[in-house]
XYZ file of C-alpha atoms in Angstrom:
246
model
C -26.015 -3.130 -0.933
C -22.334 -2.765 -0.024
C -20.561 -6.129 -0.327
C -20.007 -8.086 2.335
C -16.028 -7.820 4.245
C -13.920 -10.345 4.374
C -12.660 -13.037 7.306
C -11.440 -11.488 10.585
C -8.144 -10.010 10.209
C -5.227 -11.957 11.644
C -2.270 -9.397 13.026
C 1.408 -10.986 12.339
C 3.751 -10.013 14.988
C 6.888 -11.084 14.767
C 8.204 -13.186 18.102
C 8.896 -11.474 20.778
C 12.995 -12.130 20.674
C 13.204 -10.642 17.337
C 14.550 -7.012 16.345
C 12.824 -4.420 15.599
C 11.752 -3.306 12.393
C 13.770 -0.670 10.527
C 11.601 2.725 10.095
C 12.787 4.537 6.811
C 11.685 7.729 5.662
C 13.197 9.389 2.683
C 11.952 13.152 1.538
C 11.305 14.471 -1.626
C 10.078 12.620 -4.049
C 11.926 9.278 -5.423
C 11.926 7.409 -8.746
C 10.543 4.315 -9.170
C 13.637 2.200 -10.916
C 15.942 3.263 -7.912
C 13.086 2.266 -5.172
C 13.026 -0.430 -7.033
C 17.173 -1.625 -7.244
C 16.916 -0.437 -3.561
C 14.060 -2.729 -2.491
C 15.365 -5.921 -4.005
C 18.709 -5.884 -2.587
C 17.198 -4.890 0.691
C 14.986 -7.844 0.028
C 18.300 -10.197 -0.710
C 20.138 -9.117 2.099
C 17.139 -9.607 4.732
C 16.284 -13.332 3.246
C 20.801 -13.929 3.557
C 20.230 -13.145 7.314
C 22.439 -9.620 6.827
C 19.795 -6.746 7.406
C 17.114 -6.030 9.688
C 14.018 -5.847 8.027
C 12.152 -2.519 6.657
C 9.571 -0.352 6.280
C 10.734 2.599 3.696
C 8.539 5.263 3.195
C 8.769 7.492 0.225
C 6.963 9.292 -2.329
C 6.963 8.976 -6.334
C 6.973 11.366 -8.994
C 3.743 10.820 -10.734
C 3.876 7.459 -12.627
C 1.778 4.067 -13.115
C 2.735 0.789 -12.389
C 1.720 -2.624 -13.790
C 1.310 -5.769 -11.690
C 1.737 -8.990 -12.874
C -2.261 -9.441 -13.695
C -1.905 -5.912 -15.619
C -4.250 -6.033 -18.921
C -3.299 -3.404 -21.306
C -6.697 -2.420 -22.310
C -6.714 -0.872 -18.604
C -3.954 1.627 -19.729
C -6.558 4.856 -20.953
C -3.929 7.041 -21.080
C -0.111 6.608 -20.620
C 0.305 10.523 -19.695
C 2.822 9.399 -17.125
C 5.382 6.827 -17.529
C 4.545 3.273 -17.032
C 6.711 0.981 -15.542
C 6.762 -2.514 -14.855
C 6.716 -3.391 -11.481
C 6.824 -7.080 -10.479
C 3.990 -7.010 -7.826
C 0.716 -8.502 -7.971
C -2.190 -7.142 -8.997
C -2.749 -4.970 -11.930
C -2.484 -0.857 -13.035
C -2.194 2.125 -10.421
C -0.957 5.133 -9.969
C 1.871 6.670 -7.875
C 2.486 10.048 -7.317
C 3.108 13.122 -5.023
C 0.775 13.513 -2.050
C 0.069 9.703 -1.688
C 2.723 7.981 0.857
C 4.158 4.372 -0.521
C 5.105 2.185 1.684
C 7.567 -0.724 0.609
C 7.537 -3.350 3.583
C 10.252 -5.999 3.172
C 9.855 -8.210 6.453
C 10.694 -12.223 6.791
C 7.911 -13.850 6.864
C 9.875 -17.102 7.855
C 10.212 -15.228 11.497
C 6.462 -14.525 11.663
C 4.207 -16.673 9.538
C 5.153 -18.368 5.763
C 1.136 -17.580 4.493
C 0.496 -14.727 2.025
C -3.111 -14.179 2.804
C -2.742 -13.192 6.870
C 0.468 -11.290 5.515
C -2.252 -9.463 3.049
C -4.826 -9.895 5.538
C -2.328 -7.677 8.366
C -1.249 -5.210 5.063
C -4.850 -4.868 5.608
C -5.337 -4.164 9.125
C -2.386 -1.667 9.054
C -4.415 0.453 6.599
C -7.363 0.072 8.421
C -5.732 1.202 11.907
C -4.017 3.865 10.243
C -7.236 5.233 8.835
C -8.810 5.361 12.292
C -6.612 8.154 13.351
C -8.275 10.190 10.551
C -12.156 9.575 12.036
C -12.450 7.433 8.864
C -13.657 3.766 8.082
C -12.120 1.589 6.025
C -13.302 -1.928 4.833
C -11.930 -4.392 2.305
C -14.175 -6.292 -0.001
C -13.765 -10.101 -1.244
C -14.248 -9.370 -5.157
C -12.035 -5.902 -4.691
C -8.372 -5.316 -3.107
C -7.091 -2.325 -1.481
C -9.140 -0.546 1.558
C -12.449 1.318 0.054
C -14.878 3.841 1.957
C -18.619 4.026 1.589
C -19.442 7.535 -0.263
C -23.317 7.532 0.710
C -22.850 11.477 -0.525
C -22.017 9.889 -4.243
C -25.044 8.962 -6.836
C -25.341 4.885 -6.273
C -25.172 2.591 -8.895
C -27.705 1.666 -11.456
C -28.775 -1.279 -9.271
C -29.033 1.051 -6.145
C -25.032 0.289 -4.850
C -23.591 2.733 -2.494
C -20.793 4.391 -3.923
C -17.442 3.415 -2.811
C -13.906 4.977 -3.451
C -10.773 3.233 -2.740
C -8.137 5.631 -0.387
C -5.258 2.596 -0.428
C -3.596 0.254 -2.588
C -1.763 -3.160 -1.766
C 0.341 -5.002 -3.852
C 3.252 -7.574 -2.959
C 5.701 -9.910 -3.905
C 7.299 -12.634 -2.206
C 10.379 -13.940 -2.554
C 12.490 -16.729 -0.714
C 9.649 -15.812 2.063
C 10.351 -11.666 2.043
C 8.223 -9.573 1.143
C 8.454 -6.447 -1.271
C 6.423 -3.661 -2.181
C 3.750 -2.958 0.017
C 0.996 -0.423 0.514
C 0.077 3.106 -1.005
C -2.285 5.634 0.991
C -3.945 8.074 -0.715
C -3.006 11.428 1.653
C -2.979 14.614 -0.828
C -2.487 13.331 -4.386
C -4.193 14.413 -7.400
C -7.486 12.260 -8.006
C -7.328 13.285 -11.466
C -4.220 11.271 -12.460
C -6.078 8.348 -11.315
C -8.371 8.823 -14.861
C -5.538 7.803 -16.917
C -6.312 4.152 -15.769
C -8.652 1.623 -15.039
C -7.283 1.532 -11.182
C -7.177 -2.379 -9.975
C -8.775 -2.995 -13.604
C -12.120 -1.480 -11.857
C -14.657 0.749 -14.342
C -17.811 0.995 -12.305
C -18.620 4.311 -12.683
C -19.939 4.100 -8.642
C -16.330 2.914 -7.599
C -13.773 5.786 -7.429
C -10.648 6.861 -5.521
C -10.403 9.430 -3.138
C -8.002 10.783 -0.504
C -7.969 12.076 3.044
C -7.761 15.631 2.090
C -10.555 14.586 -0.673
C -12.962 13.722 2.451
C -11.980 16.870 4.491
C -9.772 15.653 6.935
C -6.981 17.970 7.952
C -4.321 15.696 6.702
C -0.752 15.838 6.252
C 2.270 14.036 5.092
C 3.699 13.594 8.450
C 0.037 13.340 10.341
C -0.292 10.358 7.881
C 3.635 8.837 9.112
C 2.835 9.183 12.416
C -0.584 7.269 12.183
C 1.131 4.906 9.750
C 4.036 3.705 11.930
C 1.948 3.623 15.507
C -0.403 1.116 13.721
C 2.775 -0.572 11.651
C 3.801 -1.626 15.364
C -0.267 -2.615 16.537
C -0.330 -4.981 13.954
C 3.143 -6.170 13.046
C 5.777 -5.064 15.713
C 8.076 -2.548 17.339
C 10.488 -0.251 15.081
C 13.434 1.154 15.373
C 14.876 4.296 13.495
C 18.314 3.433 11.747
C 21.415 6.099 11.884
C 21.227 8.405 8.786
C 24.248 6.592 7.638
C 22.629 3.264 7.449
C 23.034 1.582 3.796
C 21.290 -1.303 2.621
């Protein structure tokens, strides 16, 4: 019996005087320190009143990062680096084919409360998916967006299968966020096996993708779908000159 979702989802618009939010998306793949250096100051300069916030879109070489709940014994097999990232949560993986998506908005213009921030991190995945023919749910006692894999062998105890297809992990600081979301468009599922993803081992909960479920997905499909929900659930964007700095 799939477990049961959690409270309605609360959107968190930003009011209706404030700017948009910057749309970034950078090709090619992008390591994980300099994302990093490049998120925080964005981060600083948003919470000083000096940027507009951001939505940066990028892709990783293949890596794992550790969340501040991380347990080591959930690190199988460091065949890609491991960094420390500074987020929530626990292990997962980054790599090509799965779109990261570092949100740094001020949540003193919208709402100071993590949960219907994580709760609309939510929705935004969720929306997205729809674009795709595909449902995604959340579960209380698991984060990230799963989807029911009735075509899977069930659990011991007669579970439905479920695979997770997106990630969510955050930080706040002085009320903006960082980090954000990861989708699971093209990568390779395999890389996954080098951790305990989320510090989950039930052999009945997996990770998949949309090209793993057969939908004719792309990087750019998967942009598009992204940003139209982005401005559903949390406001209009703007795209900045190519010029644009922090």
């Amino acid at each position: 019996m799939l477990n049961s979702l959690r409270a309605p989802r609360a959107f968190l618009l930003a009011p209706g005087n404030a700017p948009p939010v910057e749309w970034v998306v950078t090709p090619g793949l992008t390591e994980f320190p300099d994302a990093l250096a490049d998120m925080e100051a964005r981060a600083e300069a948003i919470a000083r009143g000096e940027a507009a916030e951001r939505v940066w879109l990028i892709e990783h070489p293949a890596l794992y990062t550790a969340g501040t709940s991380a347990r080591e014994s959930d690190l199988i097999d460091a065949r890609f680096p491991v960094h420390r990232a500074g987020r929530g949560g626990q292990f997962t993986y980054h790599g090509p084919g799965q779109r990261v998506a570092y949100v740094m908005l001020d949540l003193k213009r919208r709402r100071p409360d993590v949960r219907a921030y994580v709760a609309t991190l939510e929705s935004w995945l969720i929306e997205t998916l729809k674009a795709f023919d595909v449902v995604g749910e959340t579960r209380q006692d698991r984060v990230g967006v799963w989807v029911a894999r009735p075509d899977k062998p069930a659990s011991a105890l007669g579970e439905m299968a479920e695979d997770k297809i997106a990630a969510i992990g955050v930080r706040i600081r002085r009320w903006v966020t960082l980090h954000g979301v990861a989708l699971n468009v093209s990568p390779d599922l395999t890389h996954f096996s080098g951790i305990a993803p989320c510090g989950i081992r039930e052999p009945h909960y997996g990770v998949t993708s949309l090209i793993d479920l057969g939908r004719a997905a792309t990087m750019a499909r998967a942009d598009a779908a992204l940003r139209a929900a982005f401005e559903t659930v949390f406001g209009p964007t703007f795209d900045p000159p190519r010029t644009t700095g922090l």
